[in-house]
C-alpha cells in the first residue's frame, strides 16, 4: 500500500449497489454492478458500510491496494482481505470510495485506489466488527448476456 495524491474522481461517491443479507452469526454481502469491476468495488464499499456509517467518512487520503489470486474467488477474497487489513492496521483507513484501476482476469490481479480517512471513534460510528473474509458460500455470477454481475460474500463478524 502506498499513499498518493487525491484526484477529483476520489470524491465521486457511486450509487449504492449492495445490500446485507442475514446469515447465522455472520453477514452476507450481496453486491452487483454493470461490470465485474463495479461489483467488486461495491462489495468493498458494502464491507466498510457495515463497519461504519459511510456518510460520516470524508475523503482526505488515498491508498493503493493490490491483490492477486489463482481464480476469481480467491481474487475477491484477497481483495477484500487487503482492504480489511488497511482498516485494521495503519493507516486504519475507512474507505468511502474504492476504484479498481487494473483488473486482470487472466492472471487474477487487481490494483485499486481506496479513498477515505482514518477511522476515528467519536467521529465515525462503530458498526459490527468484520473479523475476517470467508470462502463460505461465496458466489460470483458473471453472465453479462443474461444478467448483471453479482457477488455474494459472507464476512465473519
Short mmCIF file of N, CA and C in Angstrom, two decimals:
data_model
loop_
_atom_site.label_atom_id
_atom_site.label_comp_id
_atom_site.label_asym_id
_atom_site.label_seq_id
_atom_site.Cartn_x
_atom_site.Cartn_y
_atom_site.Cartn_z
N UNK A 1 0.84 -1.17 0.00
CA UNK A 1 0.00 0.00 0.00
C UNK A 1 0.88 1.23 0.00
N UNK A 2 0.46 2.23 -0.72
CA UNK A 2 1.19 3.47 -0.71
C UNK A 2 0.21 4.62 -0.81
N UNK A 3 0.64 5.78 -0.28
CA UNK A 3 -0.17 6.98 -0.36
C UNK A 3 0.00 7.59 -1.74
N UNK A 4 -0.97 8.39 -2.14
CA UNK A 4 -0.91 9.07 -3.42
C UNK A 4 -1.73 10.33 -3.28
N UNK A 5 -1.67 11.16 -4.29
CA UNK A 5 -2.46 12.38 -4.33
C UNK A 5 -3.92 12.05 -4.61
N UNK A 6 -4.80 12.80 -3.99
CA UNK A 6 -6.23 12.66 -4.27
C UNK A 6 -6.53 13.24 -5.65
N UNK A 7 -7.47 12.62 -6.35
CA UNK A 7 -7.93 13.15 -7.63
C UNK A 7 -9.41 13.51 -7.49
N UNK A 8 -9.93 14.25 -8.44
CA UNK A 8 -11.35 14.62 -8.41
C UNK A 8 -12.24 13.38 -8.37
N UNK A 9 -11.81 12.30 -9.04
CA UNK A 9 -12.58 11.06 -9.09
C UNK A 9 -12.75 10.43 -7.71
N UNK A 10 -11.80 10.67 -6.80
CA UNK A 10 -11.87 10.09 -5.46
C UNK A 10 -13.05 10.64 -4.66
N UNK A 11 -13.55 11.80 -5.03
CA UNK A 11 -14.63 12.44 -4.29
C UNK A 11 -16.02 12.07 -4.81
N UNK A 12 -16.07 11.34 -5.92
CA UNK A 12 -17.35 10.94 -6.51
C UNK A 12 -17.82 9.66 -5.85
N UNK A 13 -18.93 9.74 -5.14
CA UNK A 13 -19.48 8.57 -4.46
C UNK A 13 -20.47 7.90 -5.41
N UNK A 14 -20.19 6.65 -5.80
CA UNK A 14 -21.09 5.97 -6.74
C UNK A 14 -22.40 5.59 -6.06
N UNK A 15 -23.44 5.35 -6.85
CA UNK A 15 -24.71 4.90 -6.28
C UNK A 15 -24.54 3.55 -5.59
N UNK A 16 -25.33 3.33 -4.56
CA UNK A 16 -25.27 2.10 -3.78
C UNK A 16 -25.85 0.94 -4.59
N UNK A 17 -25.02 -0.09 -4.77
CA UNK A 17 -25.46 -1.30 -5.46
C UNK A 17 -25.09 -2.51 -4.63
N UNK A 18 -25.53 -2.49 -3.38
CA UNK A 18 -25.28 -3.61 -2.49
C UNK A 18 -26.36 -3.66 -1.42
N UNK A 19 -26.42 -4.81 -0.75
CA UNK A 19 -27.35 -5.00 0.36
C UNK A 19 -26.75 -6.01 1.32
N UNK A 20 -27.32 -6.07 2.51
CA UNK A 20 -26.88 -7.03 3.52
C UNK A 20 -27.95 -8.10 3.69
N UNK A 21 -27.53 -9.35 3.65
CA UNK A 21 -28.45 -10.46 3.82
C UNK A 21 -28.14 -11.15 5.13
N UNK A 22 -29.17 -11.55 5.86
CA UNK A 22 -28.98 -12.24 7.14
C UNK A 22 -28.32 -13.59 6.92
N UNK A 23 -27.45 -13.91 7.85
CA UNK A 23 -26.78 -15.20 7.84
C UNK A 23 -26.46 -15.54 9.29
N UNK A 24 -26.61 -16.77 9.67
CA UNK A 24 -26.40 -17.18 11.06
C UNK A 24 -25.05 -16.72 11.57
N UNK A 25 -25.05 -15.85 12.56
CA UNK A 25 -23.86 -15.36 13.27
C UNK A 25 -22.90 -14.55 12.40
N UNK A 26 -23.20 -14.37 11.14
CA UNK A 26 -22.36 -13.60 10.23
C UNK A 26 -23.26 -12.70 9.39
N UNK A 27 -22.68 -12.06 8.41
CA UNK A 27 -23.48 -11.28 7.47
C UNK A 27 -23.01 -11.61 6.05
N UNK A 28 -23.96 -11.62 5.14
CA UNK A 28 -23.62 -11.88 3.74
C UNK A 28 -23.73 -10.56 2.98
N UNK A 29 -22.66 -10.21 2.30
CA UNK A 29 -22.64 -9.04 1.44
C UNK A 29 -23.11 -9.48 0.05
N UNK A 30 -24.04 -8.75 -0.51
CA UNK A 30 -24.52 -9.02 -1.87
C UNK A 30 -24.33 -7.73 -2.65
N UNK A 31 -23.49 -7.78 -3.68
CA UNK A 31 -23.24 -6.58 -4.47
C UNK A 31 -23.40 -6.90 -5.95
N UNK A 32 -23.57 -5.86 -6.74
CA UNK A 32 -23.74 -6.02 -8.18
C UNK A 32 -23.24 -4.76 -8.87
N UNK A 33 -23.16 -4.83 -10.19
CA UNK A 33 -22.74 -3.68 -10.96
C UNK A 33 -22.94 -3.92 -12.44
N UNK A 34 -22.68 -2.90 -13.20
CA UNK A 34 -22.76 -3.02 -14.65
C UNK A 34 -21.61 -3.88 -15.18
N UNK A 35 -20.49 -3.89 -14.43
CA UNK A 35 -19.31 -4.69 -14.79
C UNK A 35 -18.87 -5.46 -13.56
N UNK A 36 -18.01 -6.45 -13.76
CA UNK A 36 -17.48 -7.20 -12.62
C UNK A 36 -16.62 -6.28 -11.74
N UNK A 37 -15.90 -5.35 -12.36
CA UNK A 37 -15.10 -4.40 -11.58
C UNK A 37 -16.00 -3.62 -10.62
N UNK A 38 -17.13 -3.14 -11.13
CA UNK A 38 -18.05 -2.38 -10.28
C UNK A 38 -18.62 -3.26 -9.17
N UNK A 39 -18.93 -4.50 -9.46
CA UNK A 39 -19.44 -5.41 -8.42
C UNK A 39 -18.39 -5.61 -7.32
N UNK A 40 -17.11 -5.76 -7.69
CA UNK A 40 -16.03 -5.88 -6.70
C UNK A 40 -15.94 -4.59 -5.87
N UNK A 41 -15.98 -3.44 -6.53
CA UNK A 41 -15.91 -2.16 -5.82
C UNK A 41 -17.06 -2.02 -4.84
N UNK A 42 -18.27 -2.36 -5.28
CA UNK A 42 -19.45 -2.26 -4.43
C UNK A 42 -19.36 -3.21 -3.24
N UNK A 43 -18.80 -4.37 -3.43
CA UNK A 43 -18.63 -5.33 -2.33
C UNK A 43 -17.69 -4.74 -1.28
N UNK A 44 -16.63 -4.10 -1.73
CA UNK A 44 -15.69 -3.46 -0.80
C UNK A 44 -16.38 -2.36 0.00
N UNK A 45 -17.16 -1.53 -0.68
CA UNK A 45 -17.87 -0.45 0.00
C UNK A 45 -18.91 -1.02 0.96
N UNK A 46 -19.56 -2.11 0.58
CA UNK A 46 -20.52 -2.75 1.48
C UNK A 46 -19.84 -3.19 2.77
N UNK A 47 -18.63 -3.72 2.66
CA UNK A 47 -17.90 -4.15 3.85
C UNK A 47 -17.62 -2.95 4.76
N UNK A 48 -17.14 -1.85 4.19
CA UNK A 48 -16.87 -0.66 5.00
C UNK A 48 -18.17 -0.09 5.57
N UNK A 49 -19.24 -0.13 4.77
CA UNK A 49 -20.52 0.39 5.23
C UNK A 49 -21.12 -0.41 6.37
N UNK A 50 -20.75 -1.67 6.47
CA UNK A 50 -21.23 -2.48 7.59
C UNK A 50 -20.49 -2.14 8.88
N UNK A 51 -19.28 -1.60 8.75
CA UNK A 51 -18.46 -1.26 9.91
C UNK A 51 -18.72 0.14 10.44
N UNK A 52 -19.20 1.05 9.57
CA UNK A 52 -19.46 2.42 9.99
C UNK A 52 -20.41 3.09 9.01
N UNK A 53 -20.98 4.22 9.40
CA UNK A 53 -21.85 5.00 8.52
C UNK A 53 -20.97 5.76 7.54
N UNK A 54 -21.04 5.39 6.28
CA UNK A 54 -20.16 5.99 5.28
C UNK A 54 -20.44 7.47 5.04
N UNK A 55 -21.64 7.94 5.38
CA UNK A 55 -21.96 9.35 5.21
C UNK A 55 -21.06 10.24 6.06
N UNK A 56 -20.51 9.69 7.14
CA UNK A 56 -19.63 10.45 8.03
C UNK A 56 -18.17 10.42 7.60
N UNK A 57 -17.86 9.61 6.59
CA UNK A 57 -16.48 9.46 6.14
C UNK A 57 -16.16 10.51 5.09
N UNK A 58 -15.11 11.29 5.35
CA UNK A 58 -14.65 12.28 4.39
C UNK A 58 -13.51 11.69 3.57
N UNK A 59 -13.39 12.17 2.36
CA UNK A 59 -12.28 11.74 1.51
C UNK A 59 -11.12 12.70 1.76
N UNK A 60 -10.13 12.21 2.51
CA UNK A 60 -8.97 13.02 2.87
C UNK A 60 -7.66 12.42 2.39
N UNK A 61 -7.67 11.12 2.13
CA UNK A 61 -6.44 10.46 1.71
C UNK A 61 -6.78 9.26 0.83
N UNK A 62 -5.79 8.82 0.11
CA UNK A 62 -5.99 7.68 -0.77
C UNK A 62 -4.83 6.71 -0.59
N UNK A 63 -5.15 5.43 -0.65
CA UNK A 63 -4.13 4.39 -0.57
C UNK A 63 -4.34 3.43 -1.73
N UNK A 64 -3.23 2.89 -2.20
CA UNK A 64 -3.28 1.90 -3.26
C UNK A 64 -3.23 0.52 -2.64
N UNK A 65 -4.03 -0.37 -3.13
CA UNK A 65 -4.00 -1.76 -2.69
C UNK A 65 -3.86 -2.65 -3.92
N UNK A 66 -3.21 -3.78 -3.71
CA UNK A 66 -3.05 -4.77 -4.77
C UNK A 66 -3.41 -6.12 -4.19
N UNK A 67 -4.01 -6.95 -5.03
CA UNK A 67 -4.38 -8.30 -4.61
C UNK A 67 -4.24 -9.23 -5.80
N UNK A 68 -3.98 -10.48 -5.51
CA UNK A 68 -3.96 -11.49 -6.57
C UNK A 68 -4.43 -12.81 -6.02
N UNK A 69 -4.88 -13.65 -6.93
CA UNK A 69 -5.37 -14.97 -6.55
C UNK A 69 -5.08 -15.97 -7.65
N UNK A 70 -5.63 -17.16 -7.49
CA UNK A 70 -5.43 -18.19 -8.51
C UNK A 70 -6.72 -18.44 -9.30
N UNK A 71 -7.81 -17.82 -8.88
CA UNK A 71 -9.08 -17.85 -9.60
C UNK A 71 -9.89 -16.63 -9.13
N UNK A 72 -11.10 -16.45 -9.65
CA UNK A 72 -11.88 -15.26 -9.30
C UNK A 72 -12.27 -15.23 -7.83
N UNK A 73 -12.61 -16.39 -7.25
CA UNK A 73 -12.99 -16.39 -5.84
C UNK A 73 -11.81 -16.00 -4.95
N UNK A 74 -10.65 -16.54 -5.20
CA UNK A 74 -9.50 -16.19 -4.37
C UNK A 74 -9.10 -14.73 -4.60
N UNK A 75 -9.31 -14.23 -5.82
CA UNK A 75 -9.03 -12.82 -6.09
C UNK A 75 -9.96 -11.93 -5.27
N UNK A 76 -11.25 -12.24 -5.25
CA UNK A 76 -12.21 -11.48 -4.45
C UNK A 76 -11.86 -11.56 -2.97
N UNK A 77 -11.54 -12.75 -2.50
CA UNK A 77 -11.16 -12.94 -1.09
C UNK A 77 -9.97 -12.06 -0.74
N UNK A 78 -8.90 -12.13 -1.53
CA UNK A 78 -7.68 -11.38 -1.22
C UNK A 78 -7.86 -9.88 -1.37
N UNK A 79 -8.70 -9.47 -2.32
CA UNK A 79 -9.00 -8.04 -2.49
C UNK A 79 -9.68 -7.49 -1.23
N UNK A 80 -10.71 -8.16 -0.78
CA UNK A 80 -11.41 -7.71 0.44
C UNK A 80 -10.51 -7.81 1.66
N UNK A 81 -9.71 -8.86 1.71
CA UNK A 81 -8.79 -9.05 2.84
C UNK A 81 -7.76 -7.92 2.92
N UNK A 82 -7.24 -7.50 1.78
CA UNK A 82 -6.29 -6.37 1.76
C UNK A 82 -6.95 -5.09 2.27
N UNK A 83 -8.18 -4.87 1.86
CA UNK A 83 -8.90 -3.67 2.32
C UNK A 83 -9.22 -3.76 3.81
N UNK A 84 -9.57 -4.94 4.28
CA UNK A 84 -9.83 -5.13 5.71
C UNK A 84 -8.56 -4.89 6.51
N UNK A 85 -7.43 -5.37 6.01
CA UNK A 85 -6.14 -5.14 6.68
C UNK A 85 -5.84 -3.65 6.75
N UNK A 86 -6.13 -2.91 5.68
CA UNK A 86 -5.91 -1.47 5.65
C UNK A 86 -6.73 -0.78 6.74
N UNK A 87 -7.91 -1.32 7.03
CA UNK A 87 -8.77 -0.75 8.07
C UNK A 87 -8.27 -1.13 9.47
N UNK A 88 -7.77 -2.35 9.63
CA UNK A 88 -7.40 -2.87 10.95
C UNK A 88 -5.98 -2.51 11.38
N UNK A 89 -5.14 -2.09 10.46
CA UNK A 89 -3.76 -1.72 10.78
C UNK A 89 -3.52 -0.33 10.18
N UNK A 90 -2.39 0.26 10.53
CA UNK A 90 -2.13 1.58 9.96
C UNK A 90 -2.23 1.52 8.46
N UNK A 91 -2.93 2.40 7.86
CA UNK A 91 -3.39 3.72 8.31
C UNK A 91 -4.79 3.73 8.93
N UNK A 92 -5.40 2.57 9.25
CA UNK A 92 -6.74 2.49 9.82
C UNK A 92 -7.74 3.23 8.93
N UNK A 93 -7.57 3.06 7.63
CA UNK A 93 -8.38 3.79 6.67
C UNK A 93 -9.74 3.13 6.46
N UNK A 94 -10.77 3.95 6.57
CA UNK A 94 -12.11 3.50 6.18
C UNK A 94 -12.39 4.19 4.85
N UNK A 95 -12.68 3.40 3.85
CA UNK A 95 -12.85 3.93 2.50
C UNK A 95 -14.30 4.29 2.21
N UNK A 96 -14.48 5.45 1.65
CA UNK A 96 -15.80 5.87 1.18
C UNK A 96 -15.93 5.54 -0.30
N UNK A 97 -14.79 5.41 -0.95
CA UNK A 97 -14.76 5.13 -2.39
C UNK A 97 -13.64 4.14 -2.67
N UNK A 98 -13.92 3.11 -3.43
CA UNK A 98 -12.91 2.16 -3.88
C UNK A 98 -13.04 2.09 -5.40
N UNK A 99 -11.94 2.34 -6.07
CA UNK A 99 -11.94 2.34 -7.54
C UNK A 99 -10.84 1.39 -8.04
N UNK A 100 -11.24 0.39 -8.78
CA UNK A 100 -10.27 -0.55 -9.36
C UNK A 100 -9.65 0.12 -10.57
N UNK A 101 -8.32 0.17 -10.59
CA UNK A 101 -7.59 0.79 -11.69
C UNK A 101 -7.07 -0.24 -12.68
N UNK A 102 -6.84 -1.47 -12.21
CA UNK A 102 -6.43 -2.56 -13.09
C UNK A 102 -7.14 -3.83 -12.63
N UNK A 103 -7.72 -4.55 -13.59
CA UNK A 103 -8.44 -5.78 -13.28
C UNK A 103 -8.02 -6.81 -14.32
N UNK A 104 -7.14 -7.70 -13.94
CA UNK A 104 -6.60 -8.71 -14.85
C UNK A 104 -7.29 -10.04 -14.58
N UNK A 105 -8.22 -10.41 -15.47
CA UNK A 105 -8.98 -11.65 -15.30
C UNK A 105 -8.21 -12.88 -15.73
N UNK A 106 -7.12 -12.70 -16.45
CA UNK A 106 -6.32 -13.84 -16.90
C UNK A 106 -5.34 -14.27 -15.81
N UNK A 107 -4.65 -13.29 -15.23
CA UNK A 107 -3.67 -13.57 -14.18
C UNK A 107 -4.23 -13.35 -12.78
N UNK A 108 -5.50 -12.97 -12.69
CA UNK A 108 -6.21 -12.77 -11.42
C UNK A 108 -5.47 -11.78 -10.51
N UNK A 109 -5.35 -10.55 -11.00
CA UNK A 109 -4.70 -9.48 -10.24
C UNK A 109 -5.56 -8.22 -10.28
N UNK A 110 -5.54 -7.50 -9.17
CA UNK A 110 -6.28 -6.24 -9.05
C UNK A 110 -5.35 -5.19 -8.46
N UNK A 111 -5.48 -3.98 -8.99
CA UNK A 111 -4.90 -2.80 -8.37
C UNK A 111 -6.06 -1.83 -8.17
N UNK A 112 -6.10 -1.19 -7.01
CA UNK A 112 -7.22 -0.30 -6.71
C UNK A 112 -6.77 0.87 -5.85
N UNK A 113 -7.60 1.91 -5.88
CA UNK A 113 -7.42 3.09 -5.04
C UNK A 113 -8.54 3.09 -4.01
N UNK A 114 -8.19 3.26 -2.75
CA UNK A 114 -9.18 3.36 -1.68
C UNK A 114 -9.08 4.78 -1.12
N UNK A 115 -10.17 5.53 -1.22
CA UNK A 115 -10.18 6.92 -0.78
C UNK A 115 -11.10 7.06 0.43
N UNK A 116 -10.59 7.69 1.46
CA UNK A 116 -11.37 7.90 2.68
C UNK A 116 -10.55 8.63 3.71
N UNK A 117 -10.68 8.19 4.95
CA UNK A 117 -9.91 8.82 6.03
C UNK A 117 -9.67 7.82 7.15
N UNK A 118 -8.82 8.20 8.07
CA UNK A 118 -8.54 7.36 9.22
C UNK A 118 -9.80 7.23 10.07
N UNK A 119 -10.08 6.00 10.51
CA UNK A 119 -11.24 5.76 11.37
C UNK A 119 -10.97 6.37 12.73
N UNK A 120 -11.90 7.21 13.19
CA UNK A 120 -11.76 7.88 14.48
C UNK A 120 -13.03 7.63 15.29
N UNK A 121 -12.88 6.97 16.45
CA UNK A 121 -14.03 6.73 17.32
C UNK A 121 -14.54 8.09 17.78
N UNK A 122 -15.84 8.26 17.71
CA UNK A 122 -16.45 9.53 18.06
C UNK A 122 -16.92 10.25 16.81
N UNK A 123 -16.05 10.33 15.82
CA UNK A 123 -16.47 10.91 14.54
C UNK A 123 -17.23 9.87 13.74
N UNK A 124 -16.70 8.65 13.74
CA UNK A 124 -17.31 7.56 12.98
C UNK A 124 -18.04 6.61 13.92
N UNK A 125 -19.20 6.18 13.50
CA UNK A 125 -19.96 5.23 14.30
C UNK A 125 -19.29 3.87 14.25
N UNK A 126 -19.50 3.10 15.31
CA UNK A 126 -18.96 1.75 15.35
C UNK A 126 -20.08 0.78 15.02
N UNK A 127 -20.00 0.19 13.84
CA UNK A 127 -20.93 -0.86 13.46
C UNK A 127 -20.35 -2.19 13.90
N UNK A 128 -20.70 -3.22 13.21
CA UNK A 128 -20.17 -4.54 13.54
C UNK A 128 -18.71 -4.64 13.09
N UNK A 129 -17.91 -5.28 13.89
CA UNK A 129 -16.51 -5.50 13.52
C UNK A 129 -16.43 -6.68 12.55
N UNK A 130 -15.87 -6.43 11.40
CA UNK A 130 -15.62 -7.52 10.45
C UNK A 130 -14.30 -8.14 10.83
N UNK A 131 -14.35 -9.39 11.26
CA UNK A 131 -13.14 -10.08 11.73
C UNK A 131 -12.37 -10.72 10.58
N UNK A 132 -13.12 -11.24 9.59
CA UNK A 132 -12.45 -11.95 8.50
C UNK A 132 -13.39 -12.10 7.31
N UNK A 133 -12.78 -12.25 6.16
CA UNK A 133 -13.50 -12.60 4.94
C UNK A 133 -13.53 -14.13 4.89
N UNK A 134 -14.59 -14.71 4.36
CA UNK A 134 -14.65 -16.17 4.28
C UNK A 134 -14.94 -16.62 2.84
N UNK A 135 -14.61 -17.87 2.59
CA UNK A 135 -14.98 -18.50 1.32
C UNK A 135 -16.35 -19.17 1.42
N UNK A 136 -16.90 -19.25 2.61
CA UNK A 136 -18.15 -19.96 2.84
C UNK A 136 -19.27 -19.38 1.97
N UNK A 137 -19.85 -20.21 1.13
CA UNK A 137 -20.97 -19.85 0.25
C UNK A 137 -20.67 -18.67 -0.67
N UNK A 138 -19.38 -18.40 -0.92
CA UNK A 138 -19.02 -17.32 -1.83
C UNK A 138 -19.52 -17.66 -3.24
N UNK A 139 -20.14 -16.66 -3.87
CA UNK A 139 -20.65 -16.86 -5.23
C UNK A 139 -20.27 -15.66 -6.09
N UNK A 140 -19.85 -15.96 -7.31
CA UNK A 140 -19.57 -14.92 -8.30
C UNK A 140 -20.37 -15.29 -9.55
N UNK A 141 -21.31 -14.42 -9.89
CA UNK A 141 -22.14 -14.65 -11.08
C UNK A 141 -21.74 -13.64 -12.15
N UNK A 142 -21.20 -14.14 -13.24
CA UNK A 142 -20.74 -13.27 -14.32
C UNK A 142 -21.29 -13.78 -15.64
N UNK A 143 -22.55 -13.46 -15.88
CA UNK A 143 -23.20 -13.85 -17.13
C UNK A 143 -23.81 -12.59 -17.75
N UNK A 144 -22.96 -11.74 -18.33
CA UNK A 144 -23.46 -10.44 -18.82
C UNK A 144 -24.56 -10.54 -19.86
N UNK A 145 -24.62 -11.64 -20.59
CA UNK A 145 -25.67 -11.78 -21.60
C UNK A 145 -27.03 -12.05 -20.96
N UNK A 146 -27.04 -12.51 -19.71
CA UNK A 146 -28.27 -12.86 -19.02
C UNK A 146 -28.63 -11.82 -17.95
N UNK A 147 -27.66 -11.43 -17.16
CA UNK A 147 -27.93 -10.52 -16.03
C UNK A 147 -26.67 -9.77 -15.65
N UNK A 148 -26.80 -8.89 -14.70
CA UNK A 148 -25.66 -8.11 -14.22
C UNK A 148 -24.72 -8.99 -13.40
N UNK A 149 -23.43 -8.65 -13.34
CA UNK A 149 -22.53 -9.38 -12.46
C UNK A 149 -22.94 -9.19 -11.00
N UNK A 150 -22.91 -10.29 -10.23
CA UNK A 150 -23.31 -10.26 -8.81
C UNK A 150 -22.29 -11.03 -7.98
N UNK A 151 -22.12 -10.58 -6.75
CA UNK A 151 -21.23 -11.25 -5.79
C UNK A 151 -21.98 -11.51 -4.50
N UNK A 152 -21.67 -12.63 -3.87
CA UNK A 152 -22.17 -12.95 -2.54
C UNK A 152 -20.96 -13.36 -1.71
N UNK A 153 -20.73 -12.66 -0.60
CA UNK A 153 -19.59 -12.94 0.26
C UNK A 153 -20.05 -12.91 1.72
N UNK A 154 -19.73 -13.94 2.46
CA UNK A 154 -20.01 -13.95 3.89
C UNK A 154 -18.77 -13.45 4.63
N UNK A 155 -18.98 -12.48 5.52
CA UNK A 155 -17.88 -12.00 6.36
C UNK A 155 -18.17 -12.38 7.81
N UNK A 156 -17.12 -12.73 8.49
CA UNK A 156 -17.20 -13.15 9.89
C UNK A 156 -17.24 -11.90 10.76
N UNK A 157 -18.32 -11.77 11.56
CA UNK A 157 -18.43 -10.60 12.45
C UNK A 157 -18.42 -11.02 13.90
#
